[in-house]
Amino acid sequence: MENVKIRVGDFNFYYGKAQVLKNISIDIVENKVTGIIGPSGCGKSTFLRSINRMNDTIIGARAQGRIIIDGRNIYDEDVDVVEIRRKVGMVFQKSNPFPKTIFDNVAYGLMVNGVKDKYYIQDRVEKSLRDAAIWDEVKDRLNKNAFELSGGQQQRLCIARALAVEPQIILMDEPASALDPTATLKIEELIQELKKKYTIIIVTHNMQQAARISDFTVFFMLGELIEYNITNIIFTKPAKKITEDYITGRFG
Amino acid sequence: MGHSKFKEKMVHGLFFLNGLLVVLVLVGIFILLVAKALPAFREIRLIEFLFSANWNPTATFVAPTYGILSMFVSTMAVSIGALIIAIPLGIGAAAYLSDVASSRVREIAKPVIEILAGIPSVVIGFLGIVLVGPVIAKIFHLPNGLNALNGSILLAVMALPTIISLTEDALKSVPKSFEEASLALGATYWQTLVRVKIPAAASGIIAACMLGMGRAVGETMTVLMATGCSIAMPKNFLQSVETMTSTIAIELGEVPYNTTHYYALFGIGLVLFIITFAVNMIADVVLHKHQKVLK
Ligand SMILES: Nc1ncnc2c1ncn2[C@@H]1O[C@H](COP(=O)(O)OP(=O)(O)OP(=O)(O)O)[C@@H](O)[C@H]1O
Ligand SMILES: [Mg+2]
């Protein structure tokens, strides 16, 4: 029934000499939300950024092992990074719209991927903004600079921008950490909507949020994968004491 | 509390005086130029001065003529030619240095560029005569290579250090998050550079190019040596030309004081002053407009 979308095997990651991820193996299920939790500095962002090879841009960073998406190891020599990043979208912790208009922000991914058809681009922009639940707020000012939007709107715009290129997987690194409760709720509802079409991996520091929105939860510590299970089990009867201590807030 | 407030006021006052001094000097130069240039127009009609291409102030058997149009066009042609060469090279080099180059390459390139900026213009002009000139002559089968193209190439070399280092600064100041957002959408490195980083750094890059332009318009020695110095309306870049700065430099030393010719040379100076002032003003306006958009 459940399809494995991403298969990570014996994955290690180094910044220079420092090993940040140790022997990670995990199967991520298609069309589900997988939450990643763990103390600060344990390697959550690094793991997320390994899945779209965003870490390639960091000098001295080195990956070892396999991350297989749809049967293909994305760290193979002959893999086209650009193609992977199109398939694996990313939403960053701090919203980062381009200093362009709202329309151009969403259209950007289509344009750089060679889409020329104006009507198709218009359609996709509207559809993406609708999917990101921000259409009604911006439909009258698509030609205004994206920086005029509020923080929460900017983050939903960034989600729309990621959706526009029709990825299959969406990586979210604490997408709601800079937002107020109302905006956060909006994003959470949005994620529930999005998982019908996308496979979502989300990093969060907020235990309630992880419990609310994710189907599976992964617990990381000091670069190791400590526990991985259905969210309900992780939060009610975790197999390891240390997981329970973290979830109940008994340590950092 | 009262003491530090006093100090602050002092510093403010100092900066104000500083600014005032600069403005005063600028206004002083302007007034001097105007005062020295005005007498020329007792004998020359302004229209003729600006829009005639005949410059022959030392004519003996016919009436002398004082039209600066060909020098003006020469100055513009040589400067714009220099920018056409220098801007793509400068942006390319800056992008390479800021993103692609290894730290070792950067460590070597930076001081080299600074040294390039410090080469006296006479030396660059000399290179124009012994190196660039012969090469141009050979390529285009000309008797000599002292022409507008030569001047443009040399001015481009002189403008490059400014353009490279200021553009590199501007590119470096573009937040990394823009770059990451672009790459994460499946953009290549070049698409990211052209569509995100350069537009985001545009204000800095425009400022860099304007400064380069300012230097090119005002540069004297190099163009004097490399462009062949014959006053004529330039029809193409392979023709010898004489810029406004060259004319002033050549003729001011020999002209009798307080003649119409003498005053007319100050008139040219005034036109140069107005051009550079306008270029800077336009750059400033563009810059502010852009910064507003960015915010
Ligand atoms: N660019 C980098 N260069 C060197 N070391 C890095 C780099 N980025 C992260 N690290 C180190 O790698 C480790 C894991 O960092 P990472 O950002 O993945 O943690 P995280 O779990 O996302 O933390 P947080 O919850 O605070 O976001 C940390 O010790 C961090 O200092
Ligand atoms: Mg992180």
Coordinates of C-alpha atoms and ligand atoms in Angstrom, one line a residue:
Chain A
M1 CA 0.0 0.0 0.0
E2 CA 2.5 2.6 1.1
N3 CA 5.2 3.5 -1.4
V4 CA 8.7 4.4 -0.3
K5 CA 9.7 7.6 -2.0
I6 CA 13.1 8.2 -0.6
R7 CA 15.4 5.5 0.6
V8 CA 18.4 6.7 2.6
G9 CA 21.2 4.1 3.2
D10 CA 24.3 4.4 5.3
F11 CA 24.4 8.1 4.8
N12 CA 27.3 10.0 6.4
F13 CA 28.0 13.7 6.1
Y14 CA 31.0 15.8 6.9
Y15 CA 31.8 19.5 7.1
G16 CA 35.6 19.3 6.6
K17 CA 36.7 16.8 9.2
A18 CA 33.6 17.1 11.5
Q19 CA 31.1 14.3 10.9
V20 CA 27.6 15.7 11.3
L21 CA 25.5 12.8 10.1
K22 CA 26.3 9.2 11.1
N23 CA 25.1 6.2 9.3
I24 CA 21.6 7.4 8.6
S25 CA 19.3 4.8 7.1
I26 CA 15.6 5.6 6.7
D27 CA 12.7 5.1 4.3
I28 CA 10.5 8.1 3.6
V29 CA 6.9 7.3 2.6
E30 CA 5.2 8.8 -0.4
N31 CA 2.4 11.3 0.1
K32 CA 2.9 11.5 3.9
V33 CA 4.3 14.1 6.2
T34 CA 7.5 13.1 7.9
G35 CA 8.6 15.3 10.8
I36 CA 12.2 15.6 12.0
I37 CA 12.8 16.6 15.6
G38 CA 15.9 16.8 17.7
P39 CA 18.0 19.2 19.7
S40 CA 19.7 22.1 18.1
G41 CA 22.8 21.3 16.1
C42 CA 22.0 17.6 15.7
G43 CA 22.0 17.7 12.0
K44 CA 18.4 18.1 11.0
S45 CA 19.0 20.9 8.5
T46 CA 22.1 19.2 7.1
F47 CA 20.0 16.0 6.5
L48 CA 17.3 18.0 4.8
R49 CA 19.8 19.8 2.6
S50 CA 21.3 16.5 1.7
I51 CA 18.1 15.5 0.0
N52 CA 18.2 18.2 -2.6
R53 CA 22.0 18.4 -2.6
M54 CA 21.8 22.0 -1.4
N55 CA 24.9 21.2 0.6
D56 CA 26.9 21.1 -2.6
T57 CA 27.3 24.8 -2.3
I58 CA 29.2 24.6 0.9
I59 CA 33.0 24.4 0.5
G60 CA 34.6 21.4 2.2
A61 CA 31.3 19.6 2.7
R62 CA 31.3 15.9 1.8
A63 CA 28.5 13.2 1.5
Q64 CA 29.0 9.5 1.6
G65 CA 26.3 6.8 1.2
R66 CA 23.1 6.6 -0.7
I67 CA 19.9 8.7 -1.0
I68 CA 17.7 7.0 -3.5
I69 CA 14.8 8.8 -5.0
D70 CA 12.6 6.8 -7.3
G71 CA 15.2 4.2 -7.6
R72 CA 18.1 6.5 -8.4
N73 CA 20.9 7.5 -6.1
I74 CA 21.1 11.2 -6.2
Y75 CA 24.8 11.1 -5.3
D76 CA 25.8 9.1 -8.4
E77 CA 28.4 10.8 -10.5
D78 CA 26.2 11.2 -13.6
V79 CA 23.2 12.7 -11.8
D80 CA 22.0 16.2 -12.9
V81 CA 21.8 18.3 -9.8
V82 CA 19.4 20.7 -11.5
E83 CA 17.0 17.9 -12.2
I84 CA 17.0 16.7 -8.6
R85 CA 16.3 20.2 -7.3
R86 CA 13.4 20.5 -9.6
K87 CA 12.0 17.3 -8.2
V88 CA 12.8 18.1 -4.6
G89 CA 11.5 21.6 -3.7
M90 CA 12.6 23.4 -0.6
V91 CA 11.1 26.0 1.8
F92 CA 13.6 27.7 4.1
Q93 CA 13.4 28.6 7.7
K94 CA 13.6 32.3 7.0
S95 CA 11.3 33.3 4.1
N96 CA 13.5 34.4 1.3
P97 CA 11.5 35.9 -1.6
F98 CA 13.5 37.5 -4.4
P99 CA 13.5 41.3 -4.7
K100 CA 11.0 40.9 -7.6
T101 CA 7.3 41.2 -8.0
I102 CA 5.0 38.6 -6.5
F103 CA 4.2 37.2 -9.9
D104 CA 7.9 37.0 -10.9
N105 CA 8.7 35.2 -7.7
V106 CA 6.4 32.4 -8.5
A107 CA 7.1 32.4 -12.2
Y108 CA 10.9 32.3 -11.6
G109 CA 11.2 28.5 -11.3
L110 CA 9.3 28.0 -14.6
M111 CA 11.3 30.5 -16.5
V112 CA 14.7 29.1 -15.4
N113 CA 13.4 25.7 -16.4
G114 CA 12.8 26.9 -19.9
V115 CA 9.0 27.4 -19.9
K116 CA 8.1 30.1 -22.5
D117 CA 4.4 29.9 -22.9
K118 CA 3.0 33.0 -21.2
Y119 CA -0.5 31.6 -20.7
Y120 CA 0.8 28.4 -19.1
I121 CA 3.0 30.5 -16.8
Q122 CA 0.0 32.6 -15.8
D123 CA -2.0 29.5 -15.1
R124 CA 0.7 27.9 -13.0
V125 CA 1.3 31.1 -11.0
E126 CA -2.4 31.4 -10.1
K127 CA -2.7 27.7 -9.3
S128 CA 0.4 27.7 -7.1
L129 CA -0.7 30.8 -5.2
R130 CA -4.1 29.2 -4.7
D131 CA -2.5 25.9 -3.5
A132 CA -0.4 27.9 -1.1
A133 CA -3.6 29.6 0.2
I134 CA -2.4 33.1 -0.5
W135 CA -4.2 33.9 -3.8
D136 CA -7.0 35.9 -2.3
E137 CA -4.6 38.1 -0.5
V138 CA -2.4 38.9 -3.4
K139 CA -4.5 38.6 -6.6
D140 CA -5.0 42.3 -6.8
R141 CA -1.3 43.2 -6.5
L142 CA 0.7 40.6 -8.4
N143 CA 2.9 43.3 -9.8
K144 CA 3.9 44.7 -6.4
N145 CA 7.2 43.9 -4.8
A146 CA 7.2 40.7 -2.7
F147 CA 8.8 42.6 0.1
E148 CA 5.6 44.5 0.7
L149 CA 4.0 41.3 2.1
S150 CA 3.9 40.4 5.7
G151 CA 6.2 37.7 7.1
G152 CA 3.6 35.0 7.0
Q153 CA 2.5 36.0 3.5
Q154 CA 6.1 35.9 2.4
Q155 CA 6.5 32.4 3.6
R156 CA 3.4 31.2 1.9
L157 CA 4.7 33.0 -1.3
C158 CA 7.9 31.0 -0.9
I159 CA 5.8 27.8 -0.7
A160 CA 3.9 28.9 -3.8
R161 CA 7.2 29.5 -5.5
A162 CA 8.3 26.0 -4.6
L163 CA 5.0 24.4 -5.8
A164 CA 5.1 26.2 -9.2
V165 CA 7.7 23.9 -10.6
E166 CA 5.6 20.9 -9.6
P167 CA 8.1 19.0 -7.4
Q168 CA 7.3 15.6 -6.0
I169 CA 9.0 16.2 -2.7
I170 CA 8.9 19.3 -0.5
L171 CA 11.5 19.9 2.2
M172 CA 10.6 22.4 4.9
D173 CA 13.1 23.7 7.4
E174 CA 11.2 25.1 10.3
P175 CA 8.9 27.0 7.9
A176 CA 6.7 28.5 10.7
S177 CA 9.4 29.3 13.3
A178 CA 9.3 33.0 12.5
L179 CA 5.5 33.3 12.4
D180 CA 2.7 34.1 14.8
P181 CA 0.1 31.5 15.8
T182 CA -2.4 32.5 13.2
A183 CA 0.1 32.4 10.3
T184 CA 1.5 29.1 11.7
L185 CA -1.9 27.6 11.7
K186 CA -2.4 28.6 8.1
I187 CA 0.8 26.9 7.1
E188 CA -0.1 23.8 9.1
E189 CA -3.5 23.5 7.4
L190 CA -1.7 24.1 4.1
I191 CA 0.7 21.2 4.8
Q192 CA -2.3 18.9 5.4
E193 CA -3.7 19.9 2.0
L194 CA -0.3 19.6 0.2
K195 CA 0.4 16.0 1.3
K196 CA -2.3 14.7 -1.0
K197 CA 0.0 15.6 -3.9
Y198 CA 3.4 15.8 -2.4
T199 CA 5.8 13.9 -0.1
I200 CA 6.7 16.3 2.7
I201 CA 9.6 16.3 5.1
I202 CA 9.5 19.0 7.7
V203 CA 11.9 20.0 10.5
T204 CA 10.4 21.5 13.5
H205 CA 11.3 22.4 17.1
N206 CA 7.8 22.5 18.2
M207 CA 6.6 19.2 19.6
Q208 CA 2.9 20.0 19.4
Q209 CA 3.4 20.9 15.8
A210 CA 5.2 17.7 15.0
A211 CA 2.5 15.7 16.7
R212 CA -0.3 17.6 14.9
I213 CA 0.9 17.6 11.4
S214 CA 3.3 14.7 10.8
D215 CA 2.4 11.1 10.0
F216 CA 5.8 9.8 10.8
T217 CA 8.4 11.3 13.1
V218 CA 12.2 10.9 13.1
F219 CA 14.2 11.7 16.2
F220 CA 17.8 12.8 15.6
M221 CA 20.5 13.4 18.2
L222 CA 24.2 14.3 17.7
G223 CA 24.0 13.3 14.1
E224 CA 22.5 9.9 14.7
L225 CA 19.0 8.6 14.0
I226 CA 17.7 7.5 17.4
E227 CA 14.2 6.5 16.6
Y228 CA 11.8 6.5 13.7
N229 CA 8.1 5.5 13.8
I230 CA 4.5 6.5 13.3
T231 CA 4.1 9.8 15.0
N232 CA 1.5 8.5 17.4
I233 CA 3.8 5.8 18.7
I234 CA 6.8 8.2 19.0
F235 CA 4.7 10.5 21.1
T236 CA 2.8 8.0 23.2
K237 CA 5.1 5.0 23.7
P238 CA 8.6 5.6 22.3
A239 CA 11.0 2.7 22.3
K240 CA 13.9 4.6 23.8
K241 CA 14.1 6.5 27.1
I242 CA 16.1 9.3 25.5
T243 CA 13.3 9.9 23.0
E244 CA 10.8 10.2 25.7
D245 CA 13.0 12.5 27.7
Y246 CA 13.3 14.8 24.7
I247 CA 9.7 14.8 23.8
T248 CA 8.6 15.6 27.3
G249 CA 11.1 18.4 27.5
R250 CA 13.2 16.8 30.2
F251 CA 16.3 18.1 28.3
G252 CA 17.3 20.7 25.8
Chain B
M1 CA 25.5 62.6 29.5
G2 CA 25.8 66.3 28.7
H3 CA 29.5 65.8 27.8
S4 CA 28.8 63.0 25.3
K5 CA 26.0 65.1 23.8
F6 CA 28.4 67.9 23.3
K7 CA 30.9 65.6 21.7
E8 CA 28.2 64.3 19.4
K9 CA 27.3 67.8 18.4
M10 CA 31.0 68.5 17.7
V11 CA 31.3 65.5 15.4
H12 CA 28.1 66.5 13.6
G13 CA 29.4 70.0 13.2
L14 CA 32.7 68.7 11.8
F15 CA 31.0 66.5 9.3
F16 CA 28.8 69.4 8.3
L17 CA 31.8 71.7 7.8
N18 CA 33.5 69.0 5.8
G19 CA 30.5 68.7 3.5
L20 CA 30.2 72.4 3.2
L21 CA 33.9 72.7 2.2
V22 CA 33.4 70.2 -0.6
V23 CA 30.4 72.0 -1.9
L24 CA 32.2 75.3 -1.6
V25 CA 35.2 74.0 -3.6
L26 CA 32.9 72.6 -6.2
V27 CA 31.0 75.8 -6.5
G28 CA 34.3 77.7 -6.6
I29 CA 35.5 75.6 -9.5
F30 CA 32.3 76.1 -11.3
I31 CA 32.3 79.9 -10.8
L32 CA 35.9 80.1 -12.0
L33 CA 35.2 78.1 -15.1
V34 CA 32.1 80.2 -15.9
A35 CA 34.0 83.4 -15.3
K36 CA 36.9 82.3 -17.6
A37 CA 34.6 80.9 -20.2
L38 CA 32.1 83.6 -20.5
P39 CA 34.3 86.2 -22.3
A40 CA 34.6 83.7 -25.1
F41 CA 31.0 84.2 -26.0
R42 CA 31.5 87.8 -26.8
E43 CA 32.8 86.6 -30.1
I44 CA 31.5 83.0 -30.4
R45 CA 27.9 82.2 -30.7
L46 CA 26.9 79.5 -28.2
I47 CA 25.1 77.6 -30.9
E48 CA 28.2 77.5 -33.0
F49 CA 30.4 76.5 -30.0
L50 CA 28.2 73.6 -29.1
F51 CA 26.9 72.3 -32.5
S52 CA 29.6 73.1 -35.0
A53 CA 32.2 70.6 -35.8
N54 CA 34.8 73.1 -37.0
W55 CA 37.5 73.8 -34.5
N56 CA 40.2 76.1 -36.0
P57 CA 41.0 78.8 -33.5
T58 CA 44.4 79.6 -35.1
A59 CA 43.2 80.3 -38.6
T60 CA 45.1 83.2 -40.1
F61 CA 43.6 84.0 -43.5
V62 CA 40.0 83.1 -42.7
A63 CA 38.0 83.8 -39.6
P64 CA 38.8 81.3 -36.7
T65 CA 36.1 78.8 -35.8
Y66 CA 35.3 77.4 -32.4
G67 CA 33.0 74.4 -32.7
I68 CA 33.5 71.6 -30.2
L69 CA 31.0 69.0 -31.5
S70 CA 33.6 66.7 -33.0
M71 CA 35.6 66.7 -29.8
F72 CA 32.5 66.1 -27.8
V73 CA 31.5 63.2 -30.0
S74 CA 35.0 61.8 -29.8
T75 CA 35.0 62.0 -26.0
M76 CA 31.7 60.2 -25.9
A77 CA 32.7 57.6 -28.4
V78 CA 35.9 56.7 -26.7
S79 CA 34.3 56.6 -23.3
I80 CA 31.3 54.6 -24.3
G81 CA 33.5 52.3 -26.3
A82 CA 35.6 51.8 -23.1
L83 CA 32.4 51.0 -21.1
I84 CA 31.2 48.5 -23.8
I85 CA 34.5 46.7 -23.3
A86 CA 34.9 47.1 -19.6
I87 CA 31.4 46.4 -18.3
P88 CA 31.0 42.7 -19.5
L89 CA 34.7 42.0 -18.6
G90 CA 34.4 43.7 -15.2
I91 CA 31.1 41.9 -14.3
G92 CA 32.4 38.6 -15.5
A93 CA 35.7 38.9 -13.6
A94 CA 33.8 40.1 -10.5
A95 CA 31.4 37.1 -10.6
Y96 CA 34.3 34.8 -11.1
L97 CA 36.2 36.2 -8.2
S98 CA 33.2 36.3 -5.8
D99 CA 31.8 32.9 -6.5
V100 CA 34.0 30.6 -8.6
A101 CA 37.6 31.3 -7.9
S102 CA 39.4 29.3 -5.3
S103 CA 40.8 31.3 -2.3
R104 CA 44.3 30.9 -3.7
V105 CA 43.3 32.5 -7.1
R106 CA 41.6 35.3 -5.2
E107 CA 44.6 36.0 -3.0
I108 CA 46.7 36.5 -6.1
A109 CA 44.1 38.3 -8.2
K110 CA 43.1 41.0 -5.6
P111 CA 46.5 42.6 -5.3
V112 CA 47.1 42.4 -9.0
I113 CA 43.9 44.3 -9.6
E114 CA 44.9 46.9 -7.1
I115 CA 48.3 47.3 -8.7
L116 CA 46.6 47.7 -12.1
A117 CA 44.6 50.6 -10.6
G118 CA 47.8 52.3 -9.5
I119 CA 49.6 52.3 -12.9
P120 CA 50.1 55.9 -14.0
S121 CA 48.1 56.9 -17.0
V122 CA 51.3 57.8 -18.9
V123 CA 52.4 54.2 -18.7
I124 CA 49.1 53.0 -20.0
G125 CA 49.3 55.5 -22.8
F126 CA 52.8 54.3 -23.6
L127 CA 51.5 50.7 -23.8
G128 CA 48.9 52.0 -26.2
I129 CA 51.6 53.3 -28.5
V130 CA 54.0 50.4 -28.4
L131 CA 51.6 47.5 -27.9
V132 CA 47.9 48.0 -28.5
G133 CA 48.5 50.4 -31.5
P134 CA 50.7 48.0 -33.5
V135 CA 48.3 45.1 -32.8
I136 CA 45.3 47.2 -34.0
A137 CA 47.3 48.3 -37.1
K138 CA 48.1 44.7 -37.9
I139 CA 44.6 43.4 -37.5
F140 CA 42.8 46.1 -39.5
H141 CA 45.7 46.8 -42.0
L142 CA 46.1 50.4 -40.9
P143 CA 49.2 52.6 -41.2
N144 CA 49.1 53.1 -37.5
G145 CA 46.9 52.0 -34.6
L146 CA 46.5 55.4 -32.9
N147 CA 42.7 55.8 -33.0
A148 CA 39.5 55.8 -31.0
L149 CA 39.5 52.0 -30.5
N150 CA 43.0 52.2 -29.0
G151 CA 41.8 54.9 -26.6
S152 CA 38.7 52.8 -25.7
I153 CA 40.8 49.7 -25.0
L154 CA 43.2 51.6 -22.7
L155 CA 40.4 53.4 -20.9
A156 CA 38.7 50.1 -20.4
V157 CA 41.9 48.8 -18.8
M158 CA 41.9 51.8 -16.5
A159 CA 38.3 51.5 -15.6
L160 CA 38.4 47.8 -15.0
P161 CA 39.9 47.7 -11.4
T162 CA 37.2 50.1 -10.2
I163 CA 34.4 48.2 -11.9
I164 CA 35.7 44.8 -10.8
S165 CA 36.2 45.6 -7.1
L166 CA 33.0 47.6 -6.7
T167 CA 31.0 45.0 -8.6
E168 CA 32.5 42.2 -6.5
D169 CA 31.5 44.0 -3.3
A170 CA 28.0 44.5 -4.6
L171 CA 27.7 40.8 -5.6
K172 CA 29.1 39.7 -2.2
S173 CA 26.5 41.8 -0.4
V174 CA 23.6 39.9 -2.1
P175 CA 22.1 37.7 0.7
K176 CA 23.1 34.1 0.3
S177 CA 19.4 33.2 0.9
F178 CA 18.5 34.6 -2.6
E179 CA 21.1 32.4 -4.2
E180 CA 19.9 29.3 -2.3
A181 CA 16.3 30.0 -3.1
S182 CA 17.2 30.2 -6.8
L183 CA 19.4 27.0 -6.8
A184 CA 16.7 25.1 -4.9
L185 CA 14.2 25.8 -7.7
G186 CA 16.5 24.1 -10.2
A187 CA 18.3 27.2 -11.6
T188 CA 21.8 26.7 -12.8
Y189 CA 24.7 28.7 -11.4
W190 CA 24.6 31.1 -14.4
Q191 CA 20.9 31.6 -14.3
T192 CA 21.2 32.5 -10.6
L193 CA 23.9 34.9 -11.4
V194 CA 22.1 36.6 -14.3
R195 CA 18.6 36.6 -13.0
V196 CA 19.0 37.0 -9.3
K197 CA 22.4 38.1 -8.1
I198 CA 23.1 40.8 -10.8
P199 CA 19.7 42.4 -10.5
A200 CA 19.9 42.4 -6.7
A201 CA 23.3 44.0 -6.9
A202 CA 22.3 46.3 -9.7
S203 CA 22.6 49.5 -7.7
G204 CA 26.2 48.8 -6.8
I205 CA 27.0 47.7 -10.3
I206 CA 25.5 50.8 -11.8
A207 CA 27.5 52.9 -9.4
A208 CA 30.7 51.0 -10.3
C209 CA 30.1 51.6 -14.1
M210 CA 29.3 55.3 -13.6
L211 CA 32.5 55.8 -11.6
G212 CA 34.3 54.0 -14.5
M213 CA 32.6 56.3 -16.9
G214 CA 33.5 59.3 -14.9
R215 CA 37.1 58.3 -15.0
A216 CA 37.0 57.7 -18.7
V217 CA 35.4 61.0 -19.6
G218 CA 37.9 63.0 -17.6
E219 CA 41.0 61.0 -18.5
T220 CA 43.6 63.0 -20.4
M221 CA 47.1 61.6 -20.7
T222 CA 46.1 58.2 -22.0
V223 CA 43.8 59.3 -24.7
L224 CA 46.2 62.1 -25.7
M225 CA 48.9 59.5 -26.4
A226 CA 46.8 56.8 -27.9
T227 CA 44.1 58.3 -30.1
G228 CA 46.2 60.0 -32.7
C229 CA 45.0 63.5 -31.9
S230 CA 43.4 64.8 -35.1
I231 CA 40.3 66.8 -34.7
A232 CA 37.7 65.3 -36.9
M233 CA 34.2 64.0 -36.5
P234 CA 34.7 60.3 -35.8
K235 CA 32.9 58.1 -38.4
N236 CA 34.2 54.8 -36.9
F237 CA 36.4 53.5 -34.2
L238 CA 39.4 53.1 -36.5
Q239 CA 39.8 56.8 -37.0
S240 CA 42.1 59.1 -35.2
V241 CA 40.2 61.4 -32.9
E242 CA 40.9 64.2 -30.4
T243 CA 38.9 64.4 -27.2
M244 CA 37.9 67.5 -25.2
T245 CA 40.5 66.7 -22.6
S246 CA 43.3 66.3 -25.2
T247 CA 42.5 69.6 -26.8
I248 CA 42.7 71.4 -23.6
A249 CA 45.9 69.7 -22.6
I250 CA 47.6 70.4 -26.0
E251 CA 46.4 73.9 -26.7
L252 CA 46.3 75.5 -23.2
G253 CA 50.1 75.6 -23.0
E254 CA 50.6 77.5 -26.2
V255 CA 47.7 79.8 -26.3
P256 CA 48.2 83.6 -25.6
Y257 CA 46.5 84.6 -22.4
N258 CA 43.1 86.3 -22.4
T259 CA 42.4 85.7 -26.1
T260 CA 39.1 84.3 -27.3
H261 CA 40.9 81.0 -28.0
Y262 CA 42.1 80.9 -24.3
Y263 CA 38.6 81.6 -23.1
A264 CA 37.1 79.0 -25.4
L265 CA 39.4 76.3 -23.9
F266 CA 37.8 77.1 -20.5
G267 CA 34.5 76.8 -22.2
I268 CA 35.4 73.2 -23.1
G269 CA 36.4 72.7 -19.5
L270 CA 33.0 73.9 -18.4
V271 CA 31.2 71.5 -20.7
L272 CA 33.3 68.6 -19.3
F273 CA 32.5 69.7 -15.8
I274 CA 28.8 69.7 -16.6
I275 CA 28.9 66.3 -18.2
T276 CA 30.7 64.6 -15.3
F277 CA 28.4 66.4 -12.9
A278 CA 25.3 65.1 -14.9
V279 CA 26.7 61.6 -15.1
N280 CA 27.1 61.5 -11.3
M281 CA 23.7 63.0 -10.6
I282 CA 22.0 60.5 -12.9
A283 CA 23.9 57.7 -11.2
D284 CA 22.7 59.0 -7.9
V285 CA 19.1 59.1 -8.9
V286 CA 19.1 55.7 -10.4
L287 CA 20.8 54.3 -7.3
H288 CA 18.2 55.8 -5.0
K289 CA 15.3 54.6 -7.1
H290 CA 16.7 51.1 -7.1
Q291 CA 17.3 51.1 -3.4
K292 CA 13.7 52.1 -2.8
V293 CA 12.6 49.1 -4.9
L294 CA 14.8 46.8 -3.0
K295 CA 13.3 48.0 0.3
Ligands
LIG1 N1 28.2 25.4 6.7 C1 28.6 24.7 7.8 N2 30.0 24.5 8.0 C2 30.4 23.9 9.0 N3 29.7 23.3 10.0 C3 28.4 23.4 9.9 C4 27.8 24.1 8.8 N4 26.4 24.1 8.9 C5 26.2 23.4 10.0 N5 27.3 23.0 10.6 C6 27.5 22.2 11.8 O1 26.8 21.0 11.6 C7 26.1 20.6 12.8 C8 24.6 20.3 12.4 O2 24.1 21.6 12.0 P1 22.6 21.6 11.5 O3 22.4 23.0 11.0 O4 22.3 20.5 10.5 O5 21.8 21.4 12.8 P2 20.2 21.5 13.1 O6 19.8 20.2 13.7 O7 19.5 22.0 11.9 O8 20.2 22.7 14.2 P3 19.0 23.8 14.5 O9 17.9 23.0 15.1 O10 19.7 24.7 15.4 O11 18.6 24.4 13.2 C9 26.2 21.7 13.8 O12 27.2 21.3 14.7 C10 26.7 22.8 13.0 O13 27.6 23.6 13.8
MG2 MG 18.4 23.8 11.3

